[in-house]
Coordinates of C-alpha atoms in Angstrom, one line a residue:
X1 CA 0.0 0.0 0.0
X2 CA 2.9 2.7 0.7
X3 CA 5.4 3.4 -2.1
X4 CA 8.8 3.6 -1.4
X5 CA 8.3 7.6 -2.0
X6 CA 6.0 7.6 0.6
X7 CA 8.0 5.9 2.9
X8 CA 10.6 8.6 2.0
X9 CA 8.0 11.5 2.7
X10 CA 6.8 9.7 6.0
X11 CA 10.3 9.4 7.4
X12 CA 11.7 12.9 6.7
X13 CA 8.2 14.4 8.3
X14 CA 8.4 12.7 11.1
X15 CA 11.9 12.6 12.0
X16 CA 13.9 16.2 10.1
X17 CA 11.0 18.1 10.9
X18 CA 11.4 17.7 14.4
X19 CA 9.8 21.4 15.3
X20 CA 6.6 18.7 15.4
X21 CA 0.9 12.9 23.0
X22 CA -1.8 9.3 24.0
X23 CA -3.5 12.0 22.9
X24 CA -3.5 13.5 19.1
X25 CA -2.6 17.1 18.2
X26 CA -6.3 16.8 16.8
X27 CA -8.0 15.8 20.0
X28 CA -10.2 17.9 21.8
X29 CA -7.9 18.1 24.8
X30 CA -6.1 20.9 22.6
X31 CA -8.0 24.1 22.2
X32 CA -9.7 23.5 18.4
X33 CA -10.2 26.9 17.3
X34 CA -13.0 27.5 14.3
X35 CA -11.7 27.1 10.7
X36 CA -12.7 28.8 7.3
X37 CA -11.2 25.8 5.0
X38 CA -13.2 23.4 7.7
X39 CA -16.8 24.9 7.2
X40 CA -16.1 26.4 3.0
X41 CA -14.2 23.2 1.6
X42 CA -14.8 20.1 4.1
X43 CA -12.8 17.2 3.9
X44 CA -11.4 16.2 0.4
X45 CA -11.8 12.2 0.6
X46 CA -14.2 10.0 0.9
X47 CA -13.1 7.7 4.0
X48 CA -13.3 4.7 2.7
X49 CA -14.2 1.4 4.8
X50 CA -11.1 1.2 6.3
X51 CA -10.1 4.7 6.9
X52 CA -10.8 4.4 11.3
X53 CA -9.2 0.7 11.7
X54 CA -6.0 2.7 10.4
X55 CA -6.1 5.2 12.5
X56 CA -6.6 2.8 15.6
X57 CA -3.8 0.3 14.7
X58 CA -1.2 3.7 14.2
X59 CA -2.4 5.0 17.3
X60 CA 1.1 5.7 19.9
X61 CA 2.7 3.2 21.4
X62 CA 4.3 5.0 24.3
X63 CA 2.3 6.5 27.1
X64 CA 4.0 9.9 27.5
X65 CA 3.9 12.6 27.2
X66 CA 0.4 13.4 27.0
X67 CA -2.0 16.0 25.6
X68 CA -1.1 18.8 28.4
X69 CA 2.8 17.6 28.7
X70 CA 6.1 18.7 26.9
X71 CA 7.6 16.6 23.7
X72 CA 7.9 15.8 20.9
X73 CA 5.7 13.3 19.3
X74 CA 4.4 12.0 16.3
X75 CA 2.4 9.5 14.2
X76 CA 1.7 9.0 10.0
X77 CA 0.8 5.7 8.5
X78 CA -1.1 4.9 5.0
X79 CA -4.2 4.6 5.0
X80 CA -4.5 4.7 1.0
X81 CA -2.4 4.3 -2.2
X82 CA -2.3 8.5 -2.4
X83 CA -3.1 9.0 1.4
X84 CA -1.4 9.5 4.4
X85 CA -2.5 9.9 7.7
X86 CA -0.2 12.0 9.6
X87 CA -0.1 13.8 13.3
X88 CA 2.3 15.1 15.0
X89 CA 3.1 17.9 18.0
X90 CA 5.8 19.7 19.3
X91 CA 4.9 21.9 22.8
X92 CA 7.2 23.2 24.6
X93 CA 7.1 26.0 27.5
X94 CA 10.7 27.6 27.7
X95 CA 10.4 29.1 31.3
X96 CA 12.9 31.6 32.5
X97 CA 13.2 34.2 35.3
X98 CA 13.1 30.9 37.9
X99 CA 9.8 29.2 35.9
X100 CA 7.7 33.2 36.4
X101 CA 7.9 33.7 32.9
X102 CA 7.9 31.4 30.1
X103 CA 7.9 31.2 26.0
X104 CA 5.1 29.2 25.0
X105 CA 5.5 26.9 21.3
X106 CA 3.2 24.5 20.1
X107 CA 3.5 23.3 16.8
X108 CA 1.1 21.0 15.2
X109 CA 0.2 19.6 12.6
X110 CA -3.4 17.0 12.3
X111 CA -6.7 16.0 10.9
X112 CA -10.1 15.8 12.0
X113 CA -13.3 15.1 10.4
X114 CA -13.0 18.1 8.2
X115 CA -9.6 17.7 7.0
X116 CA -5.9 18.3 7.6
X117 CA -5.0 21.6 9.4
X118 CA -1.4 22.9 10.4
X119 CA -0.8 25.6 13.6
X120 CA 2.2 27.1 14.7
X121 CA 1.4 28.5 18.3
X122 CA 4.2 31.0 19.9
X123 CA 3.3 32.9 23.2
X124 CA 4.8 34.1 26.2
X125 CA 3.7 32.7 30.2
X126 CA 3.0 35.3 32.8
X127 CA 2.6 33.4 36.6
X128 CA 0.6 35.3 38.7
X129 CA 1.6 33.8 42.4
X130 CA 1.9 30.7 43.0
X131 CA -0.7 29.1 41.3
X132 CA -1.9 31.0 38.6
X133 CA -0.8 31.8 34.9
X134 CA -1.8 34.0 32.3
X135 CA -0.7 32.6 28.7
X136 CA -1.0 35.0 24.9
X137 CA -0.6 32.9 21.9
X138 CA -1.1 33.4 18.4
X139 CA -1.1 31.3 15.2
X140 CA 0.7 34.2 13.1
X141 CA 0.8 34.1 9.2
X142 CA 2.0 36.3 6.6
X143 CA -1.2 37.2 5.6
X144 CA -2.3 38.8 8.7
X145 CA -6.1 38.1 7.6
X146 CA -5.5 34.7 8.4
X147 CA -3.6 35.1 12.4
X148 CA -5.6 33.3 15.4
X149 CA -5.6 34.8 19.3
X150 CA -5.6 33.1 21.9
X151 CA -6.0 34.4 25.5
X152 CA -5.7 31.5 27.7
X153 CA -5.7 31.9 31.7
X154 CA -4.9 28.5 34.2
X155 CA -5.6 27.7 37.9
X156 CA -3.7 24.7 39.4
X157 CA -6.0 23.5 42.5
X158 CA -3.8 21.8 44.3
X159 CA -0.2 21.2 44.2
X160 CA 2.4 22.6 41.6
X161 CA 3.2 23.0 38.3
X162 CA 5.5 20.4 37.3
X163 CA 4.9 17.9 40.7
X164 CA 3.5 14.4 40.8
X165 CA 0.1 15.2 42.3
X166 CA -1.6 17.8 40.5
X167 CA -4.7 19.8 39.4
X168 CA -5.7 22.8 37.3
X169 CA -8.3 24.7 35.4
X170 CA -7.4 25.5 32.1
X171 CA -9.5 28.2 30.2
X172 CA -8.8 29.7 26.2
X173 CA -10.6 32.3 24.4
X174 CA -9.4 32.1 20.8
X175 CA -10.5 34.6 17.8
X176 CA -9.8 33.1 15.0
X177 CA -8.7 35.1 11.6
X178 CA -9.1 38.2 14.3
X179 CA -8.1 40.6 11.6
X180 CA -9.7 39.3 8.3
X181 CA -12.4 41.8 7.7
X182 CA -9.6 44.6 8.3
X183 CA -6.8 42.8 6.1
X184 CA -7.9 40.7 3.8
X185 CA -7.7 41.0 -0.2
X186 CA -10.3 39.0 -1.0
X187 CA -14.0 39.9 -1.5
X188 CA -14.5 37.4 1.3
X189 CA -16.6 39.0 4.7
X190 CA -17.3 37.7 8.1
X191 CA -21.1 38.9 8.9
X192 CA -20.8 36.8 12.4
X193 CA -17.5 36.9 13.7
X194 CA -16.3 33.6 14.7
X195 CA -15.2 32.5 18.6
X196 CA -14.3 29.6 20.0
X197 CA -14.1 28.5 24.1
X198 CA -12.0 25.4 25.6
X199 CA -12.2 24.8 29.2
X200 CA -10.7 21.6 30.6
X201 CA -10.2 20.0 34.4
X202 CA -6.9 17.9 34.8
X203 CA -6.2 16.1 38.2
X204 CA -2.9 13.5 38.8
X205 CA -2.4 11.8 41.8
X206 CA 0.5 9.9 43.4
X207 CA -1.0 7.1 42.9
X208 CA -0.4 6.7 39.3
X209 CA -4.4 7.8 38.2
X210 CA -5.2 11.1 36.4
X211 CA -8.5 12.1 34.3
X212 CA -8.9 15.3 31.7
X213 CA -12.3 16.7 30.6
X214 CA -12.0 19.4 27.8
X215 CA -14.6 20.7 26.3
X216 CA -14.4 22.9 22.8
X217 CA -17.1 25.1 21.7
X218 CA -17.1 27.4 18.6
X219 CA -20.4 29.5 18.7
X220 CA -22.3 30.2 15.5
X221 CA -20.8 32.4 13.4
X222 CA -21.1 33.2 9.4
X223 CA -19.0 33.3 6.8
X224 CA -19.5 35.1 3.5
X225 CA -17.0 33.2 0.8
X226 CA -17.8 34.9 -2.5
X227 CA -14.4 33.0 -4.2
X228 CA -16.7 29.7 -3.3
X229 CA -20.1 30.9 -4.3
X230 CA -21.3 30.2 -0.9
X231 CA -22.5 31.6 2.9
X232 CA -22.5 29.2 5.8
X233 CA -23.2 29.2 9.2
X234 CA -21.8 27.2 11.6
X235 CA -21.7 26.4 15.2
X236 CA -19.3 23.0 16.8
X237 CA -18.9 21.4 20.2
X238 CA -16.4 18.8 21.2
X239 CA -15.6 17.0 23.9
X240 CA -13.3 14.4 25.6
X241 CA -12.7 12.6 28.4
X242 CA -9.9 10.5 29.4
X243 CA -8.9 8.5 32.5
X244 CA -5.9 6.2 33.8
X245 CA -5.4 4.4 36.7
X246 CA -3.4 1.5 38.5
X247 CA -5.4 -0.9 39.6
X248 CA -3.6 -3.7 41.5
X249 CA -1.5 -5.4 38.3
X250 CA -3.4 -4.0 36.0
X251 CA -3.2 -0.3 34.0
X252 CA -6.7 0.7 33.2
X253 CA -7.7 3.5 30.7
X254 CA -10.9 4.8 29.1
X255 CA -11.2 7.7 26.4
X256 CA -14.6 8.8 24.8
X257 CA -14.6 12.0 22.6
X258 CA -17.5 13.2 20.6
X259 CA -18.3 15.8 18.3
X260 CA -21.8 17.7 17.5
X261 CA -21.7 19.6 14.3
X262 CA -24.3 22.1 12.5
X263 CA -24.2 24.5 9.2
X264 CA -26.2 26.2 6.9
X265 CA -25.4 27.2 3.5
X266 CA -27.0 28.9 1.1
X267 CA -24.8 28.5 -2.5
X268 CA -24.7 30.9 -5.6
X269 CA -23.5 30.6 -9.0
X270 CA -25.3 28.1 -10.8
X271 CA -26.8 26.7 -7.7
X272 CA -28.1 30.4 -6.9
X273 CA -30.7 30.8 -4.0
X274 CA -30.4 26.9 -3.0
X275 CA -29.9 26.4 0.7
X276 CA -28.4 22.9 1.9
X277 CA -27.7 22.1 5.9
X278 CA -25.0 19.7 7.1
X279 CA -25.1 17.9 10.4
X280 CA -22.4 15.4 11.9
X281 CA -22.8 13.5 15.2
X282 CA -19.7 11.6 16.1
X283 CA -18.4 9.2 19.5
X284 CA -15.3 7.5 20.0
X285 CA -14.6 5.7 23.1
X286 CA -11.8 3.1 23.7
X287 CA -11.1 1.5 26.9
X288 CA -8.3 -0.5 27.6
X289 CA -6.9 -3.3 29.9
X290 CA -2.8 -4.1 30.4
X291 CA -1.7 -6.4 33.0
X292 CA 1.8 -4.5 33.6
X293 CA 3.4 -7.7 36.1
X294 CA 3.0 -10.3 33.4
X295 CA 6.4 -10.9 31.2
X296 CA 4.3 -10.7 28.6
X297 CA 2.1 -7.8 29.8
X298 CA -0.6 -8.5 28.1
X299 CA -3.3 -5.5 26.2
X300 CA -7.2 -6.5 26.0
X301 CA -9.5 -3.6 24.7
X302 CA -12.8 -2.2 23.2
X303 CA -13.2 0.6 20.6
X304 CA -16.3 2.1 19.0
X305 CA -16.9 4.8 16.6
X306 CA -20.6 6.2 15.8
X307 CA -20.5 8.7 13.0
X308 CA -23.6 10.7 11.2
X309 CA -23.0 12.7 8.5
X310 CA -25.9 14.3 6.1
X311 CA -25.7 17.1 3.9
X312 CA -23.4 19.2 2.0
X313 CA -19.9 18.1 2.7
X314 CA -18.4 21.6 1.1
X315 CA -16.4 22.4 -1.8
X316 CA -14.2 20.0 -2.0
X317 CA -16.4 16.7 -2.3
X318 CA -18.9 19.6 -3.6
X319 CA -21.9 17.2 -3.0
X320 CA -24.3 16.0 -1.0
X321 CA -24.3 12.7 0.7
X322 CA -25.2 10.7 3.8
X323 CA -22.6 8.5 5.8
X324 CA -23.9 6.5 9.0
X325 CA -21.0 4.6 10.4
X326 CA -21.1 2.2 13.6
X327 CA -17.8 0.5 14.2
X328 CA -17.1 -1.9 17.1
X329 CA -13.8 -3.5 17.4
X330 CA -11.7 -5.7 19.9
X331 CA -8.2 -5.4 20.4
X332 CA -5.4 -7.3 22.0
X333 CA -1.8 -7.1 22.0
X334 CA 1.5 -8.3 23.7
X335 CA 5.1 -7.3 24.6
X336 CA 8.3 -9.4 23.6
X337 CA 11.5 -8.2 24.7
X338 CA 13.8 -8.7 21.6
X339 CA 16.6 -6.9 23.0
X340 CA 17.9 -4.4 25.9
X341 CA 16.5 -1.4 23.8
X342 CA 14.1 -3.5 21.1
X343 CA 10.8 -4.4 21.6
X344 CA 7.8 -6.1 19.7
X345 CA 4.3 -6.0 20.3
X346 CA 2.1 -8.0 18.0
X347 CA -1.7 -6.5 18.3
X348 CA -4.5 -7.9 16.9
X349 CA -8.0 -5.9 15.8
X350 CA -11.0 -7.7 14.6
X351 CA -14.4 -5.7 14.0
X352 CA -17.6 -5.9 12.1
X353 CA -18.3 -2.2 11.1
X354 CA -21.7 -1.5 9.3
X355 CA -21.2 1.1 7.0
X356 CA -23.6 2.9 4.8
X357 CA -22.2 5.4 2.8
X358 CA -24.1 7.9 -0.2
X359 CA -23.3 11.0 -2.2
X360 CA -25.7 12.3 -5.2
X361 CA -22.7 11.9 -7.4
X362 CA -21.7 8.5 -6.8
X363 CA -23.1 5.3 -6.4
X364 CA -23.2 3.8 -2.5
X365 CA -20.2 2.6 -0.9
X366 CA -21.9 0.1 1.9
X367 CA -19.7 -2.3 4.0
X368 CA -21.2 -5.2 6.3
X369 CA -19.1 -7.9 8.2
X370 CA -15.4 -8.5 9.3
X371 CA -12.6 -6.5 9.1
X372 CA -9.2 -6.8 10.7
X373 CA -5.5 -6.2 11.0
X374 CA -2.7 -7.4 12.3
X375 CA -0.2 -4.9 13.6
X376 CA 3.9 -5.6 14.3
X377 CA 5.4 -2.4 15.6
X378 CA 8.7 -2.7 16.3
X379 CA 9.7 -0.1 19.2
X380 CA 13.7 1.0 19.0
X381 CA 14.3 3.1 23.0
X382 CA 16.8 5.4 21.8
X383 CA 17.6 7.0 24.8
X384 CA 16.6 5.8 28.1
X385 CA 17.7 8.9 29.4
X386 CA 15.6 11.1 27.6
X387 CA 12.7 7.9 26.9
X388 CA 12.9 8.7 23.3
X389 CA 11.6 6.1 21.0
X390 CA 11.4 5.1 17.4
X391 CA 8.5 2.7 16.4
X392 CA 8.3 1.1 12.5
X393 CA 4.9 -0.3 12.7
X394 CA 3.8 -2.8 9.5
X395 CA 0.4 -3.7 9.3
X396 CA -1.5 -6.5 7.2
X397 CA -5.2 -7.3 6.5
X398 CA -6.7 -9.8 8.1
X399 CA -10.0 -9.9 5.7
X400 CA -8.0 -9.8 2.4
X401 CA -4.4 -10.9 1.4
X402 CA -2.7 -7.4 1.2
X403 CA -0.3 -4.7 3.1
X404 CA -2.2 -3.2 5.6
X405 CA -0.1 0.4 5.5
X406 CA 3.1 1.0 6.8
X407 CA 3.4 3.4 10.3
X408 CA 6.4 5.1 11.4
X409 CA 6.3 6.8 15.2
X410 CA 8.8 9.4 17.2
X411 CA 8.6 9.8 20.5
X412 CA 10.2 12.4 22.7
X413 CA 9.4 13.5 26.0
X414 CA 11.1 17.3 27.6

């Protein structure tokens, strides 16, 4: 499935362009600010019936660090011929002045349902006290129409930044394109301005448990896009949860995020005066079982993904179509030590996705029955020190004779 040119692409991404968490750089535990491309043009693909068991078999490997740590970290696999499914995140907070002040960069680069998105967050850290900090970032751009402001304020409740036992309150207020009506060259016009609002709860505790709740919301806004022929409307919550905790022998997680979409838009140009609407309804939850005192320590776990679409997707399927996923699917996997700094972990996924899938343009693309992979990532430790990692991860169809995708993975706490 991946050319040798892809391979090439994959590898320099991920590894030379190291200004790149369990957590994605797409998850709603990172603010998710409203985006033009995502309500004007949509997603370009079709998923087809494999697109989310490739995505779950390329998920990280390594634990750490996590959505609200420090690192370096990122993922990209295959999951076409043409496509490749790539995340990656590099945040770092560059304190000075004793940790008082700090220089805030998060670079990113993702997908979610509405496509692939790039942000290069820099900012500067104010601590008021002891517990408090103030944080200004913004995703700048040459064309100033296009720059993002954040104003982001956190509380830790107990403990300190940086200890074992912590929790905070996180809360960002993000304008996104703050400056397009005033700069931009095009003919394009916000009539609603758009916002968007993350708040999230972390707590850790000694005892080797924490839990995050995030919640995104970008209120309803409207865009005038007279280069697309179109005005749409559009408002968007998510939300996540995650928790993990050590339970006797055994490591216990449990991750749900969803996402509740809406827009309106009302096209011109040869489809003048037509109004179509667009609504998406999407879960994921995966929970997850390792028993950490067995040689082999041995992985047993659930995922499920519930997705509605209907509507227009946009400009860049420019049709519409209705897509009513339901995807269950058990996983297990274990750990061989194959040397001091090698390891392999064979995984297995089986599932039995029902898939209906329609676009005015195009005949159905339905799927009903099995589906499976079987995943071989290798894990190099290339510095225990640092617990850097480097993880070449081959999968292979269980439900047809063919490659699977390739996956390459870095890994880099700071």
């Amino acid at each position: 499935m991946m050319r040798p040119s892809g391979i090439l692409v994959l590898i320099t991404g991920v590894v030379c362009q190291l200004p790149w968490q369990k957590a994605l750089a797409g998850s709603p535990h990172i603010p998710q600010p409203w985006r033009a491309e995502a309500v004007v043009q949509g997603r370009d693909e079709a998923y087809d019936a494999e697109r989310f068991l490739h995505e779950l078999t390329f998920a990280h490997q390594a634990e750490a660090p996590s959505a609200v740590e420090n690192g370096i970290r990122g993922t990209g696999g295959s999951v076409s011929s043409d496509e490749l499914y790539y995340d990656f995140r590099f945040r770092q907070d560059f304190g000075f002045r004793e940790g008082r002040n700090g220089f805030l960069l998060d670079i990113q680069r993702s997908e979610d349902l509405d496509g692939a998105y790039d942000r290069q967050l820099v900012g500067f850290r104010q601590n008021l006290g002891e517990r408090s900090e103030l944080w200004l970032q913004g995703d700048v751009f040459s064309d100033k129409a296009q720059s993002d402001v954040y104003f982001s304020g956190r509380h830790y409740l107990n403990g300190r930044k940086g200890s074992n036992e912590t929790s905070w309150l996180h809360a960002s207020w993000i304008i996104p394109d703050a400056y397009f009506n005033d700069k931009t060259s095009t003919p394009d016009r916000f009539t609603r301005e758009p916002q968007s609002l993350f708040l999230q709860w972390h707590q850790q505790t000694e005892l080797r448990q924490s839990t995050t709740i995030s919640i995104n919301w970008s209120r309803e806004s409207e865009f005038v896009s007279r280069q697309e022929n179109l005005t749409v409307a559009s408002d968007n919550v998510r939300a996540a949860f995650d928790h993990r905790q050590q339970s006797g022998p055994w490591a216990l997680s449990i991750a749900i995020e969803g996402e509740r979409s809406r827009r309106q838009y009302q096209l011109q140009g040869p489809q003048e005066g037509q109004r179509r609407d667009f609504s998406r309804d999407y879960l994921k939850v995966t929970t997850s079982a390792r028993l950490n005192e067995h040689r082999l320590k041995p992985r047993f776990g659930l995922a499920y993904i519930h997705l509605d679409e209907r509507g227009f997707f946009g400009r860049a399927i420019d049709d519409t179509g209705d897509i009513r996923r339901r995807e269950p699917v058990v996983f297990a996997d274990i750990t061989l030590q194959a040397s001091a700094a090698t390891t392999l972990s064979p995984a297995l996924y089986l599932g039995a996705p029902d898939i209906r899938q329609s676009f005015d343009a195009t005949r159905e693309d339905n799927h009903s029955g099995f589906m499976g992979k079987l995943a071989l990532p290798l894990q190099f430790r290339l510095s225990a020190t640092d617990r850097a990692s480097l993880t070449l991860n081959p999968t292979f169809y269980l439900h047809k004779a063919a490659f699977g995708g390739g996956n390459l993975q870095f890994h880099w706490p700071m």
